[in-house]
Short mmCIF file of C-alpha atoms in Angstrom, two decimals:
data_model
loop_
_atom_site.label_atom_id
_atom_site.label_comp_id
_atom_site.label_asym_id
_atom_site.label_seq_id
_atom_site.Cartn_x
_atom_site.Cartn_y
_atom_site.Cartn_z
CA MET A 286 1.62 -15.36 -25.77
CA PRO A 287 2.78 -17.39 -22.80
CA ASP A 288 5.25 -15.11 -20.59
CA SER A 289 7.33 -18.23 -20.67
CA THR A 290 8.63 -17.86 -23.98
CA LEU A 291 8.93 -15.06 -26.99
CA PRO A 292 7.30 -17.04 -29.45
CA GLY A 293 3.40 -15.86 -30.03
CA THR A 294 0.65 -18.10 -28.77
CA SER A 295 -2.94 -17.97 -27.79
CA PRO A 296 -2.93 -16.12 -24.09
CA ARG A 297 -3.73 -17.66 -20.83
CA PRO A 298 -6.54 -16.55 -18.98
CA PRO A 299 -5.67 -13.98 -16.18
CA GLU A 300 -5.07 -14.81 -12.68
CA SER A 301 -5.69 -13.44 -9.79
CA ALA A 302 -3.27 -11.00 -9.21
CA LEU A 303 -2.86 -11.81 -4.99
CA GLY A 304 -3.27 -15.25 -5.17
CA PRO A 305 0.59 -16.25 -4.28
CA LEU A 306 -0.43 -14.60 -0.46
CA LYS A 307 -2.52 -16.83 0.98
CA GLY A 308 0.71 -18.91 1.03
CA PRO A 309 1.65 -18.44 4.39
CA VAL A 310 5.60 -18.99 3.25
CA PHE A 311 5.51 -16.77 0.59
CA ARG A 312 3.39 -14.31 2.63
CA MET A 313 5.82 -14.13 5.04
CA LEU A 314 8.85 -13.74 2.66
CA TRP A 315 7.62 -11.28 1.08
CA PHE A 316 7.39 -9.09 4.15
CA THR A 317 10.80 -9.58 4.26
CA TRP A 318 11.65 -8.58 0.98
CA LEU A 319 9.57 -6.02 1.60
CA ALA A 320 11.81 -4.95 4.42
CA ALA A 321 15.09 -5.92 2.61
CA ASN A 322 14.13 -3.29 -0.45
CA THR A 323 12.78 -0.73 2.03
CA SER A 324 16.39 -0.74 3.53
CA MET A 325 17.87 -0.31 0.07
CA TRP A 326 15.91 2.26 -1.04
CA MET A 327 16.42 4.17 1.61
CA ASN A 328 20.30 3.56 1.37
CA ASP A 329 20.15 4.52 -2.18
CA VAL A 330 17.92 7.74 -1.42
CA ALA A 331 20.55 8.67 1.41
CA SER A 332 23.94 8.24 -0.70
CA ALA A 333 22.69 9.95 -3.35
CA TRP A 334 21.33 13.16 -1.66
CA LEU A 335 24.78 12.62 0.58
CA MET A 336 27.06 13.24 -3.26
CA THR A 337 24.84 16.16 -4.53
CA SER A 338 26.64 18.28 -1.10
CA ILE A 339 30.17 16.37 -1.50
CA GLY A 340 30.66 15.85 -5.03
CA PRO A 341 28.09 17.84 -7.05
CA SER A 342 29.10 16.59 -10.51
CA PRO A 343 26.71 14.75 -12.45
CA LEU A 344 29.16 11.98 -12.86
CA TRP A 345 29.94 11.42 -9.51
CA VAL A 346 25.85 11.65 -8.33
CA ALA A 347 25.20 8.94 -10.88
CA LEU A 348 28.20 6.90 -9.77
CA VAL A 349 26.66 6.50 -7.05
CA GLN A 350 23.95 3.98 -8.86
CA THR A 351 26.45 2.37 -10.80
CA ALA A 352 28.38 1.79 -7.33
CA SER A 353 25.33 0.08 -5.84
CA THR A 354 24.69 -1.97 -8.95
CA LEU A 355 28.14 -2.74 -10.36
CA PRO A 356 28.67 -5.52 -7.42
CA VAL A 357 25.75 -7.22 -8.74
CA PHE A 358 27.52 -7.93 -12.31
CA ILE A 359 31.01 -8.70 -10.70
CA LEU A 360 29.46 -11.07 -7.65
CA GLY A 361 26.12 -12.26 -9.72
CA LEU A 362 27.77 -15.51 -10.91
CA PRO A 363 29.34 -17.29 -7.72
CA SER A 364 26.33 -15.81 -5.70
CA GLY A 365 24.32 -17.52 -7.82
CA ALA A 366 26.34 -20.60 -7.74
CA LEU A 367 26.22 -20.90 -3.95
CA ALA A 368 22.77 -20.43 -4.17
CA ASP A 369 22.22 -23.84 -6.08
CA THR A 370 24.14 -25.79 -3.83
CA VAL A 371 23.98 -24.18 -0.18
CA ASP A 372 21.38 -24.24 2.28
CA ARG A 373 19.32 -21.21 0.73
CA ARG A 374 17.57 -19.99 3.85
CA ARG A 375 20.56 -19.49 5.78
CA TYR A 376 22.61 -17.81 2.94
CA PHE A 377 19.43 -15.36 2.55
CA MET A 378 19.69 -14.64 6.39
CA ALA A 379 23.40 -14.10 5.91
CA THR A 380 22.65 -11.15 3.57
CA GLN A 381 20.43 -9.45 5.76
CA PHE A 382 23.40 -9.31 8.57
CA TRP A 383 25.88 -8.41 5.94
CA VAL A 384 23.84 -5.16 4.71
CA ALA A 385 23.17 -4.33 8.23
CA ALA A 386 26.63 -4.39 8.91
CA VAL A 387 27.63 -1.84 6.03
CA ALA A 388 24.65 0.77 7.04
CA THR A 389 26.30 0.50 10.72
CA ILE A 390 29.72 1.42 9.58
CA LEU A 391 28.34 3.87 6.69
CA CYS A 392 26.76 5.64 10.05
CA GLY A 393 29.39 5.98 12.08
CA VAL A 394 31.63 6.96 9.57
CA ILE A 395 28.76 10.18 9.47
CA LEU A 396 28.64 10.72 12.60
CA LEU A 397 32.06 11.39 13.11
CA ASP A 398 32.32 13.40 9.61
CA ARG A 399 34.73 11.73 8.53
CA LEU A 400 32.18 10.79 5.06
CA THR A 401 34.27 11.46 1.51
CA ALA A 402 33.34 10.88 -1.85
CA PRO A 403 35.67 8.43 -2.85
CA LEU A 404 34.27 6.32 0.78
CA LEU A 405 31.11 7.02 0.19
CA LEU A 406 31.09 5.24 -3.41
CA ALA A 407 33.14 2.30 -1.50
CA LEU A 408 30.64 1.63 0.83
CA THR A 409 27.80 2.02 -1.48
CA PHE A 410 29.38 -0.65 -3.62
CA ALA A 411 30.02 -2.59 -0.26
CA ASN A 412 25.82 -2.43 0.43
CA GLY A 413 25.13 -3.30 -2.93
CA ILE A 414 27.50 -6.78 -2.34
CA GLY A 415 24.71 -8.05 -0.15
CA LEU A 416 22.33 -6.45 -3.15
CA ALA A 417 24.10 -8.86 -4.75
CA MET A 418 24.60 -12.33 -2.64
CA ARG A 419 20.36 -11.95 -1.87
CA TRP A 420 18.91 -11.89 -5.23
CA PRO A 421 19.98 -14.84 -6.61
CA VAL A 422 18.55 -16.85 -3.67
CA PHE A 423 15.42 -15.31 -3.24
CA SER A 424 14.85 -15.45 -7.13
CA ALA A 425 15.66 -19.34 -7.01
CA ILE A 426 13.14 -19.39 -3.77
CA VAL A 427 10.44 -17.82 -4.94
CA PRO A 428 9.82 -20.80 -7.71
CA GLU A 429 10.16 -23.32 -4.70
CA ILE A 430 7.00 -21.97 -2.58
CA VAL A 431 4.30 -20.67 -5.43
CA PRO A 432 2.80 -23.21 -7.80
CA ARG A 433 4.21 -22.96 -10.83
CA ALA A 434 0.39 -21.34 -12.54
CA GLN A 435 1.18 -18.63 -9.80
CA LEU A 436 5.20 -17.89 -10.97
CA ALA A 437 4.24 -14.84 -12.90
CA GLN A 438 1.34 -13.50 -10.13
CA ALA A 439 4.17 -14.07 -7.20
CA LEU A 440 7.09 -12.20 -9.56
CA ALA A 441 4.44 -9.60 -9.83
CA LEU A 442 3.73 -8.96 -6.56
CA ASN A 443 7.71 -9.18 -5.87
CA GLY A 444 7.42 -5.68 -7.98
CA ILE A 445 4.76 -4.94 -5.84
CA ALA A 446 7.32 -5.03 -2.88
CA MET A 447 10.03 -3.49 -4.48
CA ASN A 448 7.80 -0.50 -5.50
CA ALA A 449 5.72 -0.51 -2.12
CA SER A 450 9.46 0.10 -1.05
CA ARG A 451 10.48 2.32 -3.50
CA ILE A 452 7.66 4.91 -1.94
CA ILE A 453 8.27 3.96 1.45
CA GLY A 454 11.95 3.89 1.58
CA PRO A 455 12.32 7.39 0.31
CA LEU A 456 9.69 9.17 2.16
CA VAL A 457 11.01 7.83 5.30
CA ALA A 458 14.92 8.80 4.36
CA GLY A 459 13.65 12.07 2.79
CA ALA A 460 11.86 12.73 6.19
CA LEU A 461 14.81 11.66 8.48
CA ILE A 462 17.38 13.32 6.21
CA ALA A 463 15.11 16.65 6.65
CA SER A 464 14.55 16.30 10.57
CA VAL A 465 17.60 14.34 12.11
CA GLY A 466 20.13 14.02 9.52
CA SER A 467 21.22 11.19 6.74
CA ALA A 468 23.38 9.34 9.95
CA TYR A 469 19.97 7.99 10.97
CA VAL A 470 18.59 6.44 7.83
CA PHE A 471 21.43 4.36 8.40
CA VAL A 472 20.26 3.27 11.74
CA LEU A 473 17.04 2.56 10.74
CA ASN A 474 18.28 0.39 7.25
CA ALA A 475 20.34 -1.60 9.97
CA ALA A 476 17.58 -2.66 12.28
CA LEU A 477 15.52 -3.47 9.20
CA SER A 478 17.78 -5.41 7.72
CA ILE A 479 18.28 -7.28 11.03
CA LEU A 480 14.87 -7.50 11.63
CA ALA A 481 14.57 -9.32 8.12
CA GLY A 482 17.32 -11.62 8.56
CA ILE A 483 15.33 -13.01 12.46
CA THR A 484 12.51 -13.15 10.29
CA ILE A 485 13.94 -15.38 7.66
CA MET A 486 15.46 -17.43 10.82
CA ARG A 487 11.42 -18.80 11.17
CA TRP A 488 11.14 -20.32 7.76
CA ARG A 489 11.74 -24.29 8.44
CA ARG A 490 12.59 -25.27 5.36
CA VAL A 491 14.66 -28.10 5.10
CA HIS A 492 17.78 -28.36 2.84
CA GLN A 493 18.18 -31.28 0.72
CA GLU A 494 21.85 -32.58 0.12
CA SER A 495 22.49 -34.14 -3.61
CA PRO A 496 23.76 -37.53 -3.37
CA LEU A 497 26.28 -36.71 -5.44
CA GLY A 498 27.99 -33.78 -2.89
CA ARG A 499 28.28 -30.28 -3.00
CA GLU A 500 28.60 -29.49 -6.29
CA PRO A 501 32.52 -27.44 -6.44
CA LEU A 502 32.04 -23.74 -7.00
CA PRO A 503 34.00 -23.32 -10.51
CA ASN A 504 32.11 -26.11 -11.55
CA ALA A 505 28.87 -25.00 -10.46
CA MET A 506 29.54 -21.29 -12.22
CA ARG A 507 30.78 -22.58 -15.40
CA VAL A 508 27.78 -25.00 -15.94
CA GLY A 509 26.05 -21.90 -15.36
CA LEU A 510 26.87 -19.51 -17.86
CA GLN A 511 27.10 -22.95 -20.43
CA PHE A 512 23.42 -23.32 -19.50
CA VAL A 513 22.74 -19.87 -20.56
CA ARG A 514 25.08 -20.07 -23.46
CA GLN A 515 23.02 -22.81 -25.17
CA SER A 516 19.71 -21.39 -24.26
CA GLY A 517 18.08 -19.15 -27.07
CA ARG A 518 15.39 -17.58 -25.31
CA MET A 519 17.36 -16.93 -22.14
CA LYS A 520 19.41 -15.02 -24.35
CA ALA A 521 16.61 -13.49 -26.47
CA VAL A 522 15.58 -12.22 -22.71
CA LEU A 523 19.09 -11.15 -21.95
CA LEU A 524 19.42 -8.97 -24.49
CA ARG A 525 15.94 -7.52 -24.00
CA ILE A 526 16.77 -6.48 -20.47
CA ALA A 527 19.85 -5.30 -20.88
CA LEU A 528 18.93 -3.26 -23.66
CA PHE A 529 15.89 -1.48 -21.91
CA PHE A 530 18.29 -0.89 -18.68
CA LEU A 531 20.87 0.45 -20.74
CA HIS A 532 18.65 3.48 -21.45
CA SER A 533 16.14 3.32 -18.59
CA THR A 534 18.50 4.20 -16.13
CA ALA A 535 19.54 7.66 -17.56
CA LEU A 536 16.11 8.74 -15.74
CA LEU A 537 16.89 7.13 -12.25
CA ALA A 538 20.68 8.11 -12.22
CA LEU A 539 20.02 11.80 -12.82
CA LEU A 540 17.29 11.80 -10.78
CA PRO A 541 18.64 13.84 -7.38
CA LEU A 542 19.68 16.79 -10.10
CA VAL A 543 16.22 17.23 -12.09
CA ALA A 544 14.72 17.59 -8.80
CA ARG A 545 17.39 19.69 -7.36
CA ALA A 546 16.79 21.93 -10.93
CA MET A 547 12.83 22.17 -10.22
CA PRO A 548 11.81 25.11 -8.52
CA GLY A 549 12.30 24.90 -4.86
CA GLY A 550 13.78 21.62 -5.54
CA GLN A 551 15.24 19.78 -1.89
CA ALA A 552 15.40 16.08 -0.79
CA GLY A 553 11.63 16.19 -0.47
CA THR A 554 11.33 16.70 -4.37
CA PHE A 555 13.42 14.02 -4.94
CA THR A 556 11.26 11.56 -2.66
CA VAL A 557 7.98 12.50 -4.42
CA LEU A 558 9.48 11.85 -7.82
CA LEU A 559 10.69 8.32 -6.67
CA ALA A 560 7.71 7.72 -4.70
CA SER A 561 5.71 8.65 -7.55
CA MET A 562 7.67 6.35 -9.80
CA GLY A 563 6.84 3.56 -6.96
CA VAL A 564 2.81 4.49 -7.66
CA GLY A 565 2.97 3.76 -11.08
CA ALA A 566 4.87 0.54 -10.60
CA ILE A 567 2.10 -0.99 -7.89
CA ILE A 568 -0.83 -0.08 -10.19
CA ALA A 569 1.22 -1.30 -13.20
CA ALA A 570 1.83 -4.89 -10.80
CA LEU A 571 -2.14 -5.09 -9.91
CA LEU A 572 -2.82 -4.90 -13.45
CA MET A 573 -0.09 -7.04 -14.59
CA PRO A 574 -2.83 -10.40 -15.75
CA ARG A 575 -4.86 -8.23 -17.42
CA ILE A 576 -1.74 -7.02 -19.45
CA ARG A 577 -0.30 -10.06 -20.40
CA ALA A 578 -3.78 -10.78 -21.51
CA TRP A 579 -4.47 -7.59 -23.94
CA LEU A 580 -0.47 -7.83 -25.27
CA PRO A 581 1.75 -10.60 -26.21
CA LEU A 582 5.31 -10.04 -24.31
CA GLN A 583 7.52 -8.91 -27.51
CA PRO A 584 4.84 -6.09 -28.81
CA ARG A 585 4.31 -5.69 -24.37
CA THR A 586 8.28 -5.09 -23.91
CA VAL A 587 7.90 -2.38 -26.92
CA ALA A 588 5.21 -0.72 -25.84
CA GLY A 589 6.92 -0.68 -22.47
CA THR A 590 10.00 0.81 -24.04
CA ALA A 591 8.25 3.94 -25.70
CA VAL A 592 5.77 4.71 -22.73
CA GLN A 593 9.23 4.72 -20.59
CA ALA A 594 11.00 6.86 -23.02
CA ALA A 595 7.90 9.12 -23.00
CA ALA A 596 7.64 9.43 -19.61
CA ALA A 597 11.26 10.16 -19.11
CA VAL A 598 11.71 13.21 -21.38
CA VAL A 599 8.28 14.63 -19.59
CA VAL A 600 9.99 14.72 -16.41
CA ALA A 601 13.20 15.56 -17.81
CA TYR A 602 11.91 19.29 -19.82
CA ALA A 603 8.95 19.57 -16.64
CA PRO A 604 8.61 23.18 -15.50
CA ASN A 605 7.55 22.01 -11.50
CA ILE A 606 6.67 18.88 -9.95
CA TYR A 607 2.92 18.78 -10.86
CA LEU A 608 3.41 17.79 -14.04
CA ALA A 609 6.50 15.80 -13.36
CA VAL A 610 4.77 13.53 -10.88
CA PRO A 611 2.60 12.15 -13.46
CA GLY A 612 5.57 11.18 -15.99
CA MET A 613 7.06 9.09 -12.96
CA ILE A 614 3.86 7.74 -12.81
CA PHE A 615 3.92 6.45 -16.47
CA ALA A 616 7.53 5.28 -15.90
CA GLY A 617 7.30 3.41 -13.34
CA ALA A 618 3.98 1.42 -14.45
CA ALA A 619 5.84 0.93 -18.40
CA TRP A 620 9.11 -0.04 -16.17
CA ILE A 621 7.73 -2.64 -13.99
CA THR A 622 5.60 -4.42 -16.99
CA VAL A 623 9.01 -4.55 -19.01
CA ALA A 624 10.84 -6.01 -16.50
CA ASN A 625 7.96 -8.27 -14.81
CA SER A 626 7.50 -9.30 -17.90
CA LEU A 627 11.03 -10.38 -19.06
CA THR A 628 11.80 -11.79 -15.64
CA VAL A 629 9.04 -14.21 -16.12
CA ALA A 630 10.37 -15.20 -19.20
CA ALA A 631 13.69 -15.96 -17.68
CA GLN A 632 12.12 -18.00 -14.97
CA MET A 633 9.99 -20.21 -17.10
CA SER A 634 13.35 -20.55 -19.28
CA LEU A 635 15.26 -22.10 -15.88
CA PRO A 636 15.04 -25.53 -14.49
CA ASP A 637 15.23 -25.70 -10.59
CA TRP A 638 18.40 -27.04 -10.60
CA VAL A 639 20.23 -24.19 -12.21
CA ARG A 640 17.86 -21.46 -11.73
CA ALA A 641 19.13 -19.22 -9.02
CA ARG A 642 22.51 -19.53 -11.62
CA GLY A 643 20.41 -18.22 -14.51
CA MET A 644 18.65 -15.65 -12.75
CA SER A 645 21.69 -14.06 -10.95
CA ILE A 646 22.98 -14.04 -14.84
CA TYR A 647 19.92 -12.31 -15.57
CA GLN A 648 20.50 -9.95 -12.98
CA MET A 649 24.12 -9.70 -13.84
CA ALA A 650 22.79 -8.62 -17.13
CA LEU A 651 20.14 -6.08 -16.19
CA MET A 652 22.75 -4.10 -13.06
CA GLY A 653 25.66 -4.24 -15.14
CA SER A 654 23.46 -2.45 -17.60
CA THR A 655 21.96 -0.30 -15.09
CA ALA A 656 25.50 0.52 -13.89
CA ILE A 657 27.58 0.86 -17.59
CA GLY A 658 24.12 3.20 -18.37
CA ALA A 659 24.71 4.96 -15.21
CA ALA A 660 28.14 6.23 -15.65
CA LEU A 661 27.50 6.86 -19.45
CA TRP A 662 24.55 9.04 -19.05
CA GLY A 663 26.09 10.79 -16.26
CA GLN A 664 29.21 11.94 -18.57
CA VAL A 665 26.82 12.71 -21.23
CA ALA A 666 24.66 15.29 -18.73
CA THR A 667 28.30 16.56 -17.92
CA TRP A 668 29.32 17.13 -21.71
CA SER A 669 25.89 18.49 -22.72
CA SER A 670 22.79 18.50 -20.37
CA ILE A 671 20.70 16.82 -18.20
CA HIS A 672 17.60 17.40 -19.99
CA THR A 673 19.76 16.13 -23.25
CA ALA A 674 21.24 13.00 -22.01
CA ILE A 675 17.46 12.04 -21.10
CA ALA A 676 16.48 12.51 -24.29
CA ILE A 677 18.82 10.83 -26.35
CA SER A 678 18.80 8.20 -23.85
CA SER A 679 14.89 7.99 -24.38
CA ALA A 680 15.07 8.13 -28.59
CA THR A 681 18.05 5.35 -28.34
CA SER A 682 16.09 3.17 -26.43
CA ILE A 683 12.90 2.85 -28.83
CA THR A 684 15.37 2.48 -31.79
CA ALA A 685 17.38 -0.68 -29.30
CA MET A 686 14.31 -2.55 -28.55
CA LEU A 687 12.87 -2.09 -32.48
CA LEU A 688 16.16 -3.55 -33.53
CA ALA A 689 16.22 -6.34 -30.92
CA GLN A 690 12.62 -7.51 -32.05
CA ARG A 691 14.05 -8.42 -35.30
CA ILE A 692 16.33 -10.41 -34.14
CA LYS A 693 15.36 -14.15 -34.00
CA ILE A 694 17.08 -15.77 -31.35
CA ASP A 695 14.23 -18.24 -30.66
CA ARG A 696 11.04 -19.26 -31.68
CA GLY A 697 10.35 -22.62 -30.39
CA THR A 698 7.70 -23.52 -27.97
CA GLU A 699 8.14 -23.85 -24.54
CA GLU A 700 9.77 -26.52 -23.16
CA GLU A 701 9.03 -29.35 -20.65
CA LEU A 702 11.86 -28.63 -17.98
CA THR A 703 10.21 -30.98 -15.54
CA PRO A 704 13.59 -33.12 -14.27
CA SER A 705 12.29 -36.68 -16.31
CA ARG A 706 13.62 -40.11 -14.48
CA VAL A 707 13.35 -41.94 -17.48
CA LEU A 708 17.00 -43.20 -18.35
CA LYS A 709 18.94 -45.28 -16.02
CA VAL A 710 22.02 -44.54 -13.96
CA PRO A 711 24.72 -46.34 -14.96
CA GLU A 712 26.25 -47.43 -11.27
CA MET A 713 30.26 -49.18 -10.78
CA GLN A 714 31.16 -51.07 -7.92
CA GLU A 715 34.39 -48.81 -8.05
CA PRO A 716 34.46 -45.51 -10.10
CA PRO A 717 37.20 -43.35 -10.84
CA THR A 718 38.00 -40.84 -8.78
CA ALA A 719 39.34 -38.70 -10.68
CA GLY A 720 39.52 -38.09 -14.59
CA ARG A 721 37.75 -37.26 -17.04
CA ILE A 722 34.64 -39.29 -18.81
CA LEU A 723 34.21 -39.97 -22.34
CA VAL A 724 30.58 -41.30 -23.55
CA ARG A 725 30.35 -42.18 -27.05
CA VAL A 726 26.88 -43.01 -28.37
CA GLU A 727 27.02 -44.86 -31.84
CA TYR A 728 23.93 -44.73 -34.26
CA LEU A 729 23.25 -46.15 -37.76
CA ILE A 730 20.71 -44.41 -39.98
CA ASP A 731 19.83 -44.16 -43.42
CA PRO A 732 22.31 -41.98 -45.08
CA LYS A 733 19.55 -40.75 -47.06
CA ARG A 734 18.60 -38.94 -44.16
CA SER A 735 21.94 -37.25 -43.10
CA GLY A 736 21.29 -33.86 -43.57
CA ASP A 737 17.86 -34.09 -41.16
CA PHE A 738 20.07 -36.02 -38.61
CA GLN A 739 22.41 -33.44 -38.33
CA ALA A 740 20.42 -30.82 -37.73
CA LEU A 741 18.67 -32.87 -34.75
CA MET A 742 22.49 -33.54 -33.49
CA GLN A 743 22.78 -29.81 -33.29
CA GLU A 744 19.98 -29.68 -30.76
CA SER A 745 21.58 -32.76 -28.71
CA ARG A 746 24.50 -30.48 -29.07
CA ARG A 747 22.83 -27.74 -26.73
CA SER A 748 21.10 -30.27 -25.12
CA ARG A 749 24.19 -32.18 -23.67
CA LEU A 750 26.32 -28.72 -23.11
CA ARG A 751 23.36 -27.10 -20.93
CA GLN A 752 23.29 -30.10 -19.13
CA GLY A 753 26.75 -29.67 -18.03
CA ALA A 754 29.16 -31.85 -20.43
CA LEU A 755 32.06 -30.20 -20.94
CA ASP A 756 32.65 -31.14 -25.15
CA TRP A 757 30.01 -32.24 -27.84
CA GLN A 758 31.15 -33.63 -31.02
CA LEU A 759 29.37 -35.57 -34.22
CA LEU A 760 32.08 -38.10 -35.94
CA HIS A 761 30.99 -39.59 -38.98
CA ASP A 762 32.47 -42.81 -40.64
CA LEU A 763 34.29 -42.42 -43.00
CA PHE A 764 34.16 -45.43 -44.68
CA GLU A 765 30.21 -46.08 -43.22
CA PRO A 766 28.29 -43.59 -44.56
CA GLY A 767 25.20 -44.55 -42.25
CA ARG A 768 27.31 -44.43 -39.14
CA TYR A 769 27.77 -41.75 -36.82
CA VAL A 770 29.05 -41.92 -33.52
CA GLU A 771 28.05 -38.48 -30.67
CA GLN A 772 31.01 -38.01 -28.30
CA ILE A 773 30.63 -36.75 -25.00
CA VAL A 774 33.28 -35.70 -22.74
CA ASP A 775 32.35 -34.87 -19.07
CA ALA A 776 34.62 -33.12 -16.24
CA SER A 777 34.66 -36.43 -14.12
CA TRP A 778 32.16 -39.49 -13.38
CA THR A 779 30.30 -37.40 -10.47
CA GLU A 780 29.68 -34.98 -12.90
CA HIS A 781 28.80 -37.66 -15.72
CA LEU A 782 26.11 -38.57 -13.15
CA ARG A 783 25.04 -35.04 -12.22
CA ARG A 784 23.82 -34.96 -15.94
CA PHE A 785 21.31 -37.61 -14.92
CA ASP A 786 19.65 -35.61 -12.90
CA ARG A 787 19.28 -32.98 -14.74
CA ILE A 788 17.67 -34.61 -17.72
CA SER A 789 14.45 -32.98 -18.38
CA GLU A 790 10.84 -34.61 -20.61
CA ALA A 791 12.21 -32.20 -23.09
CA ASP A 792 15.69 -33.93 -23.74
CA VAL A 793 13.73 -37.04 -23.52
CA GLN A 794 11.50 -36.22 -26.60
CA LEU A 795 14.68 -35.44 -27.93
CA ARG A 796 16.42 -38.83 -27.10
CA ASP A 797 13.30 -40.45 -28.83
CA LYS A 798 13.59 -38.09 -32.10
CA ARG A 799 17.04 -39.72 -32.25
CA LEU A 800 16.28 -42.96 -31.58
CA SER A 801 13.87 -42.87 -34.39
CA PHE A 802 16.57 -42.01 -37.11
CA HIS A 803 18.46 -45.25 -35.50
CA VAL A 804 18.15 -48.03 -37.99
CA GLY A 805 20.13 -50.95 -36.35
CA GLU A 806 18.65 -54.13 -34.80
CA GLU A 807 20.01 -52.88 -31.20
CA PRO A 808 19.63 -49.91 -29.64
CA PRO A 809 22.68 -47.26 -29.76
CA ARG A 810 26.13 -48.89 -28.62
CA VAL A 811 26.58 -46.47 -25.51
CA THR A 812 30.45 -47.14 -24.16
CA ARG A 813 32.15 -45.35 -21.33
CA TYR A 814 35.91 -44.61 -21.25
CA LEU A 815 38.27 -42.67 -18.52
CA ILE A 816 40.57 -40.20 -20.31
CA GLU A 817 43.76 -41.27 -18.54
CA GLN A 818 46.33 -39.19 -20.80
CA GLU A 819 45.81 -35.90 -22.75
#
């Protein structure tokens, strides 16, 4: 089945896994993403290892991952809304300089010997703000610079960058911690972040302002949430990604303690285990075109979840590093398979105008479930043991994902989300500058087809609300059974006009279906009103 939907059709033939790297812009930004994620992993490894020394209980160690990922859950939607409305190049560049500043502060605190467990969590949280800011904008940029046919491969390559950094970052961090100390990990982190910011400066992207002006942030956030709420495909993907990361995060959150408990467990042990997971993820990312052609999306997510769960148990109970390393390789391969599959499905479910907001909500589900899962399994490990916590998370992950497959949130075919310019935009010499707009569309239908028409109008409701309408109602004339009035409310005249920019080919097809019910001699009558009193 295509990765863009949860329902099933015939798989597409495999594409070249490295094809997108032929594009110079994607190649430049890919190396930037590699540097950014290397910095992130260096920061996470150094912070987690520091916490084992200053706050060695399982809960405090697990809270490092919570502090790193929680900002994405809190700030993801505002960040996505900004990325959909401001210059993405400058915004992406600013995120890198933010991360560099936080790393510099953390380095200074360590050198002054003022670091405490709460302060480490606070600075880890501040570093996570940079992650929250940069992820939605990068997610929105990728579809701009690669053809749609190469989007899955581009996202897989981003996964390779993430997991190559999972190898490079921990190895470099571990070497620095063992040789000169943790402070210098953050020095290098700052340097890499500055280098990434300067590289982004070289990208000559031209930002095009909307003729309607920049969308206000509160309204942009509302529309983003509303689109996802009315999209069955996005809700299906969000459910699965949240369940997967809620459970799979147990292994990563408790891995420092698993490594320390092994014979001769040191920072190098932790580093090798993380690097092994990265190797598995890179191998799977290179094989993703074949994996996608071999397994449809839903069986692929279940199989990936099962493999990850089994591998986590192997690592947890491994008596030595030699058995744990293969387990981490399989865990990494399963992790990237599930994550890439669901990320592609989310990207294909979003039009460009709301992509950053939609992907920020996706990332909020991912990181929010990761933050909750890290705290949850850390507490379970405190009450029981590290091995027991990972075993419980593995067993429940398979059960939860199997149950998720039974929830038929959306079973339609892939929609054509390309913007359409078929509908004429209304013009006024003196448009209202304030006040809500009420739009009424009157249909005359055969009363015998009322049931089918009302079912179709539920699709219309979801379509109008996805475009940003504040409210939608369907009125039925009590004295004329064949007369229906569709009523839509927009926040303002400007927001009403924005909806015309958001009408897709799928929306035009839905309009044609509505018109097929209309039996009047004239087209459905459309009237617009300014709501002056409420």
